[in-house]
mmCIF file of C-alpha atoms in Angstrom:
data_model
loop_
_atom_site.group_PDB
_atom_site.id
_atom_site.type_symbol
_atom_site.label_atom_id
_atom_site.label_comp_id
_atom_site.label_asym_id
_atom_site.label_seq_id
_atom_site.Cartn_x
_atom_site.Cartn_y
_atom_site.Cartn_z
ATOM 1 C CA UNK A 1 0.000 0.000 0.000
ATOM 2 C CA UNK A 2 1.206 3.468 -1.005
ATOM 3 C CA UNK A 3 1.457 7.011 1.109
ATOM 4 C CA UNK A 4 -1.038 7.239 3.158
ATOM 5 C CA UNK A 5 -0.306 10.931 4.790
ATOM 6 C CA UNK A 6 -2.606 11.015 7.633
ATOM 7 C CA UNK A 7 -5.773 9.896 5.418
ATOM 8 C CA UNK A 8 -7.053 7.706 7.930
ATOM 9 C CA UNK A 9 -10.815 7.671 5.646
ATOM 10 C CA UNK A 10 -8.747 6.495 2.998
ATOM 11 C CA UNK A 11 -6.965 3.793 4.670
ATOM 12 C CA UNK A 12 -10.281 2.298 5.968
ATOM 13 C CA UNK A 13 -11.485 2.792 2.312
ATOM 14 C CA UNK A 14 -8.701 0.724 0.627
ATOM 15 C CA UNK A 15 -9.175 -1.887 3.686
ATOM 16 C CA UNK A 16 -12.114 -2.365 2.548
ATOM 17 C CA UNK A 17 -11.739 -3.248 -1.067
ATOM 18 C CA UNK A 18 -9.381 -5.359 0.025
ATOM 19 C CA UNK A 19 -11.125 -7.563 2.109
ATOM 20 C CA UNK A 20 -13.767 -7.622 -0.603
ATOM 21 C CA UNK A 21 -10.387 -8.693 -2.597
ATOM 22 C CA UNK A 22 -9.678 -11.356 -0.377
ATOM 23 C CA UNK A 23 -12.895 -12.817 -0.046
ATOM 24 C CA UNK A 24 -12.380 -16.430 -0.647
ATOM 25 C CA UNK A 25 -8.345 -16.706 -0.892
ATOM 26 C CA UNK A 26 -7.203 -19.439 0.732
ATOM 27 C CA UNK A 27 -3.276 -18.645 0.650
ATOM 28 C CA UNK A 28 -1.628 -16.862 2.770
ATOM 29 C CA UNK A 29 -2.145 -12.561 2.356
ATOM 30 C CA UNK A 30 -0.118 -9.953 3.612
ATOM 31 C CA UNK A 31 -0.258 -6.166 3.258
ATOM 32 C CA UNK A 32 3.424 -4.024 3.343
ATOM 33 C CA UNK A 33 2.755 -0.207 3.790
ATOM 34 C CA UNK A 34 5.453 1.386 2.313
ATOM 35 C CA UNK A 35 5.688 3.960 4.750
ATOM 36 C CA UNK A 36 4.454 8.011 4.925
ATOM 37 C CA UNK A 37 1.767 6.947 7.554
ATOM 38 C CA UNK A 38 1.613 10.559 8.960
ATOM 39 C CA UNK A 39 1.782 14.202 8.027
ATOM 40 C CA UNK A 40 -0.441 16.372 5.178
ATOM 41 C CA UNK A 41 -3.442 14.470 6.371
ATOM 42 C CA UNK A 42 -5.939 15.367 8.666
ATOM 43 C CA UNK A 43 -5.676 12.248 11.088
ATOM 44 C CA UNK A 44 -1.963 10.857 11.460
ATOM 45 C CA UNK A 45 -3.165 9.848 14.610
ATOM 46 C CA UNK A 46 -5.632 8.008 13.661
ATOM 47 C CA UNK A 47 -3.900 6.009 10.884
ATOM 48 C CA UNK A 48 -1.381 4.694 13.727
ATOM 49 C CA UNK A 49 -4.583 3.731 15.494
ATOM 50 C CA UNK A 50 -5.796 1.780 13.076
ATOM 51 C CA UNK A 51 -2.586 0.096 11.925
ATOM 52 C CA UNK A 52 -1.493 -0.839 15.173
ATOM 53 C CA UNK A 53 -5.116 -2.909 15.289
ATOM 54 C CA UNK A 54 -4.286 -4.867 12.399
ATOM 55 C CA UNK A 55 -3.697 -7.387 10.709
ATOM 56 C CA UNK A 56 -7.491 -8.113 9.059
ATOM 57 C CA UNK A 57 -8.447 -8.342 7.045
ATOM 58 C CA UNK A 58 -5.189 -9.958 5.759
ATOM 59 C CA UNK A 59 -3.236 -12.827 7.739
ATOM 60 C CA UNK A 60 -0.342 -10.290 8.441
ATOM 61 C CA UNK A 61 0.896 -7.007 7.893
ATOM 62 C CA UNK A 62 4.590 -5.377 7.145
ATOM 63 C CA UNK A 63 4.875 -1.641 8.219
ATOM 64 C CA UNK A 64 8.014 0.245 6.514
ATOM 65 C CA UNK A 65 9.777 3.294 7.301
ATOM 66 C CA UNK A 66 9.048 6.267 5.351
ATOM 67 C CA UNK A 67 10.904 9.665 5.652
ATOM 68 C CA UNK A 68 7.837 11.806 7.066
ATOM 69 C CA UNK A 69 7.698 8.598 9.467
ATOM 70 C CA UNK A 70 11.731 9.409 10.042
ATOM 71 C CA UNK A 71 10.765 13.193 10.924
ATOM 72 C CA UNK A 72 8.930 11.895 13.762
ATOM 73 C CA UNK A 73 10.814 9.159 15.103
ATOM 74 C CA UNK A 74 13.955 11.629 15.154
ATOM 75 C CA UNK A 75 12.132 13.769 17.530
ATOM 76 C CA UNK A 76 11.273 11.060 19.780
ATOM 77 C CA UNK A 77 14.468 9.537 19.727
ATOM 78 C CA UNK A 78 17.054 11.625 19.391
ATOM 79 C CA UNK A 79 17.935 14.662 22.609
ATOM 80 C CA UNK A 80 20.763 16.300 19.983
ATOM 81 C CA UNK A 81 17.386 17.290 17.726
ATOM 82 C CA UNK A 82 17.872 20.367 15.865
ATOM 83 C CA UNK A 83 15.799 23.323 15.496
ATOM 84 C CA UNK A 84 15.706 22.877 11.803
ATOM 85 C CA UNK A 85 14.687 19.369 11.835
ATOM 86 C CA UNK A 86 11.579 20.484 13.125
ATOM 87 C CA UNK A 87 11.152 23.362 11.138
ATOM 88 C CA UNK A 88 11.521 21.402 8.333
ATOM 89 C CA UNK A 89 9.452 18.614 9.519
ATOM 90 C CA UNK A 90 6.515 21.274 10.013
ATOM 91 C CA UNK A 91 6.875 22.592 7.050
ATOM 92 C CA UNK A 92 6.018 19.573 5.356
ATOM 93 C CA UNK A 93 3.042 18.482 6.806
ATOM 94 C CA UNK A 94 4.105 18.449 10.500
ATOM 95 C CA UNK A 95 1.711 20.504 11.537
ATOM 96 C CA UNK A 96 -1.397 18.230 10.954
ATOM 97 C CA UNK A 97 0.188 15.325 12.376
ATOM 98 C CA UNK A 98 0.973 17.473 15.677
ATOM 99 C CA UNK A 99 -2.528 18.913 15.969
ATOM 100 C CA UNK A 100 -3.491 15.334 15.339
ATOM 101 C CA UNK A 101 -2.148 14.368 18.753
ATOM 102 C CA UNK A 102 -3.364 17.187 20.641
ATOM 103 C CA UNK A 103 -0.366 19.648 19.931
ATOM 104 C CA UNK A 104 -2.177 23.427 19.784
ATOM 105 C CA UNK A 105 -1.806 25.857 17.001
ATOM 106 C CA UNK A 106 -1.420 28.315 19.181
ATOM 107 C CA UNK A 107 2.270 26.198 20.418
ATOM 108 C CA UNK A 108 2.774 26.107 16.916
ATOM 109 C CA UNK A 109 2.287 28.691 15.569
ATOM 110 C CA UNK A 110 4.763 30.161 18.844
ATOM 111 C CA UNK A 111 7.833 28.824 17.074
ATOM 112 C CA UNK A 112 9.110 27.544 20.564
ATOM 113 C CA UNK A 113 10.803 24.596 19.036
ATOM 114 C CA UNK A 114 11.768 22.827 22.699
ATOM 115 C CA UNK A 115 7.795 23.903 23.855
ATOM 116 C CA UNK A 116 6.485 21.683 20.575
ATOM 117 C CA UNK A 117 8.929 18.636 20.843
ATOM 118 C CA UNK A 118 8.472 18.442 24.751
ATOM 119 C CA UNK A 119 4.440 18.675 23.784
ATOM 120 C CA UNK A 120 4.585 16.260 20.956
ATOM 121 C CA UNK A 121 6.258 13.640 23.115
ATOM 122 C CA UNK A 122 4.398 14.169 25.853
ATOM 123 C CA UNK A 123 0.789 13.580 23.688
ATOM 124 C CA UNK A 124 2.080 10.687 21.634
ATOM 125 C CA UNK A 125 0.513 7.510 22.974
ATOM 126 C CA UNK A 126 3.164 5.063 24.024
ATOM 127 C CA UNK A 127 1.782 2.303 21.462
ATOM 128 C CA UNK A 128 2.387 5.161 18.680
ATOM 129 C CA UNK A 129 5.979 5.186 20.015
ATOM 130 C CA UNK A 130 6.533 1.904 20.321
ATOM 131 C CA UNK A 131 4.849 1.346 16.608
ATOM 132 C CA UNK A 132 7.733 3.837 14.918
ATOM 133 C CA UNK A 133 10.192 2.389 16.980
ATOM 134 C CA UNK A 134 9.432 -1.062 15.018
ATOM 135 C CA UNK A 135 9.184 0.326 11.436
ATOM 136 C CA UNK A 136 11.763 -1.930 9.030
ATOM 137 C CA UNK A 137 13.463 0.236 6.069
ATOM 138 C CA UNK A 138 12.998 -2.670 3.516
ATOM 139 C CA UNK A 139 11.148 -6.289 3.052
ATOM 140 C CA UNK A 140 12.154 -8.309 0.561
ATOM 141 C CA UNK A 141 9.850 -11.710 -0.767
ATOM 142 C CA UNK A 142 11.094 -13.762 -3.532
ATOM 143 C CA UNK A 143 12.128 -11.344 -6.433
ATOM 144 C CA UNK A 144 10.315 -8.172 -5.340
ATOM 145 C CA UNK A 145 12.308 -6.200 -2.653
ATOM 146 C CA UNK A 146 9.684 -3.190 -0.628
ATOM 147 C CA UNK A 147 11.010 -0.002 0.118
ATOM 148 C CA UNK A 148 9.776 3.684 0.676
ATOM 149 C CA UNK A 149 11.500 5.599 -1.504
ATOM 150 C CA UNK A 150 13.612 3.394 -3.472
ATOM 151 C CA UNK A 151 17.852 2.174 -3.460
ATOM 152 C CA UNK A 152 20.809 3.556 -5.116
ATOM 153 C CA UNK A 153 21.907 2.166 -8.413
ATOM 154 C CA UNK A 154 24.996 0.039 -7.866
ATOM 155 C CA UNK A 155 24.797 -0.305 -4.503
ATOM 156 C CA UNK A 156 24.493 -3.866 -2.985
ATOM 157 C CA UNK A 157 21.016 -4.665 -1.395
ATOM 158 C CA UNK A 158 22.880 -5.320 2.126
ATOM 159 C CA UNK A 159 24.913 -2.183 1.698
ATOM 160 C CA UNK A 160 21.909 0.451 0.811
ATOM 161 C CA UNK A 161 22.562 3.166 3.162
ATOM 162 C CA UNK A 162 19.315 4.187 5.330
ATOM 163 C CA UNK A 163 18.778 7.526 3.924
ATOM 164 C CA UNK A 164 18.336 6.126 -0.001
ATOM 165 C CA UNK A 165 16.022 3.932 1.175
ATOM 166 C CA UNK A 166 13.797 6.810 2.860
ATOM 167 C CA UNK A 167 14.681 9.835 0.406
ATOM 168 C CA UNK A 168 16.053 8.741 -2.949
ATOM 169 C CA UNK A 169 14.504 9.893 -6.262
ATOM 170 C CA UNK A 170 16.442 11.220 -9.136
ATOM 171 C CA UNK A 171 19.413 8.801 -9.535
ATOM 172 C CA UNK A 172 16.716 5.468 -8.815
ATOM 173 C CA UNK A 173 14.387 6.798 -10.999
ATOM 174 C CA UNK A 174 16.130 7.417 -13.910
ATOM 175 C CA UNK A 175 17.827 4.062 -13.627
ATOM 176 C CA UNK A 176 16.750 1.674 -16.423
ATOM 177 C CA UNK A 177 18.807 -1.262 -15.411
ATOM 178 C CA UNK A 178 17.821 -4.096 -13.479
ATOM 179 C CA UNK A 179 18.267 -3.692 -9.922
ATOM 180 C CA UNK A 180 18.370 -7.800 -9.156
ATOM 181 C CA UNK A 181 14.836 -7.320 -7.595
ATOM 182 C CA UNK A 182 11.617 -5.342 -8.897
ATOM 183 C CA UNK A 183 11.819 -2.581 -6.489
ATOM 184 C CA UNK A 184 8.518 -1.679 -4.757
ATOM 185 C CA UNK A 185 7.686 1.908 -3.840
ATOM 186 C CA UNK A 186 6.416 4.981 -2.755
ATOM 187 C CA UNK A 187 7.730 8.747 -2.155
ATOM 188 C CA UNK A 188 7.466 9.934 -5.519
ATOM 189 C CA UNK A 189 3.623 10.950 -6.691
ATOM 190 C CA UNK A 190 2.872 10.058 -9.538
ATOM 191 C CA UNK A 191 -0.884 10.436 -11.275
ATOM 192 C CA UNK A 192 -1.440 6.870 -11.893
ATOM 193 C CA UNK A 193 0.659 4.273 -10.799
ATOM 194 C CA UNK A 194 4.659 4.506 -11.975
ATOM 195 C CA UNK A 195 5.346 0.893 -13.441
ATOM 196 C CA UNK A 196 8.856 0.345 -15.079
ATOM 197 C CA UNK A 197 10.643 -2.972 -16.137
ATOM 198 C CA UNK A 198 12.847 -2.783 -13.247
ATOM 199 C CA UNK A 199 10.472 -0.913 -10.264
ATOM 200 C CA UNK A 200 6.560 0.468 -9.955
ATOM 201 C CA UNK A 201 5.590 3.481 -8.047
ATOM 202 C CA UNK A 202 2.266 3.389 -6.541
ATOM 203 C CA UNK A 203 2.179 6.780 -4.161
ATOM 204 C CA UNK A 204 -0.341 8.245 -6.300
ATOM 205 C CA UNK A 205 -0.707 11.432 -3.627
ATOM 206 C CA UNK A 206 -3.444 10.267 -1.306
ATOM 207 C CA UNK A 207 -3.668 12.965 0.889
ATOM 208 C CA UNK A 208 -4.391 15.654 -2.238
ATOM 209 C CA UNK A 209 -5.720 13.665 -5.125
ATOM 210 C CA UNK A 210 -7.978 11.034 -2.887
ATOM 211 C CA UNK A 211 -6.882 8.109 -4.360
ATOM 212 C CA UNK A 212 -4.665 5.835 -2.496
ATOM 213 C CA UNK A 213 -3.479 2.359 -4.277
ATOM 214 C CA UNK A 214 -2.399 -1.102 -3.644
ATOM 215 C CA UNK A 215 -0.420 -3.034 -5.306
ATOM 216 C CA UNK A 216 -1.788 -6.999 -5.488
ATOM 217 C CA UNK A 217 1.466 -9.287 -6.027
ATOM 218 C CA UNK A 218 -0.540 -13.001 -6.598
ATOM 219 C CA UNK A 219 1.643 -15.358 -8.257
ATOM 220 C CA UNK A 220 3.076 -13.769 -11.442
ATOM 221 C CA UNK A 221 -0.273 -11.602 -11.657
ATOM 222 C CA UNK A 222 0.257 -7.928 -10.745
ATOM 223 C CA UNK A 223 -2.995 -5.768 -10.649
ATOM 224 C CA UNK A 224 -3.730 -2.496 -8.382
ATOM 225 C CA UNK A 225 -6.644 -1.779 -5.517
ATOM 226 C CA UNK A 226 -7.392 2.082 -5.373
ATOM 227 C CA UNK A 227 -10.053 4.049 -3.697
ATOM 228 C CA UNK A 228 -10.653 6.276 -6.898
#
């Protein structure tokens, strides 16, 4: 499943169709989120809610790291946090995952950066923390390897380094070379879904455009689950 940016009616949405999907599969099913749970979205909050219920309606689910996920977990984590990094976390969308938890405008709109981190980790829910403390940076099954944002061209698959795997565009997606896997992704929007020889994009920009996608992997079949 692609971004889902705080689009928690989405995600219950695409749930949906694909337990209507399911209905009747008697393999095993699993669901990997790519990653980009929160920000931009009206209810971050309440898209970690609902993903730490899982797994139905599949038998399992695989949550990945994305890098609006990182902005958060850097917060949380991290005492040497710098000013900017929240700055630029808010200016991307930070904002509506703060509120989310209970974080007022009025703090943010204050600009007292240590006011908003020390409020932010003081609202978060300790399953919330303990759910981005789990968050892989890749999954790999068979031939397809799962990623957020994608892996750097001649790099080894055990030797990716973290931040390609959470912020790379330009050099993976100009790459028209096999990779050894078909990489699996998200970051990038695209208006329908991004499928190359060697890697498909399915964030197709949830949080503006309303239509967040799935990818179904069933055998050699590939197909896609949307809720446009």
């Amino acid at each position: 499943m692609g971004d889902i940016h705080g689009r928690r009616d989405l995600l219950d949405a695409l749930l949906e169709r694909i337990a209507a999907d399911l209905k009747g599969f008697e393999g095993h099913s699993e669901i990997v989120f790519l990653g980009d749970y929160i920000d931009r979205g009206p209810d971050s909050a309440g898209v970690i809610d609902r993903l730490i219920e899982g797994p139905e309606p599949a038998d399992s689910w695989v949550y990945l790291k994305g890098n609006h996920d990182h902005f958060a977990t850097f917060l949380l984590e991290d005492d040497d946090w710098k000013k900017d990094h929240l700055k630029a976390w808010i200016s991307n969308g930070g904002d509506e995952a703060l509120k989310s938890w209970g974080v007022s405008t009025r703090l943010l709109v204050s600009g007292k950066s240590e006011e908003i981190v020390d409020a932010f980790r003081l609202a978060l829910p300790k399953a919330h923390r303990k759910f981005f403390r789990a968050l892989k940076l890749d999954y790999r099954v068979g031939d397809y390897l799962f990623v957020h944002a994608g892996i750097r061209p001649g790099v080894p698959l055990e030797e990716q380094d973290e931040r390609d795997l959470m912020w790379i565009r330009g050099d993976f997606l100009r790459h028209r070379k096999g990779f050894g896997v078909h990489v699996v992704h998200g970051h990038t929007i695209s208006k329908d879904v991004d499928e190359q020889k060697n890697r498909t994009g399915i964030d197709t920009g949830a949080y503006m455009t309303g239509t967040l996608t799935a990818l179904v992997l069933e055998g050699a079949e590939r197909r896609y689950i949307a809720t446009d």
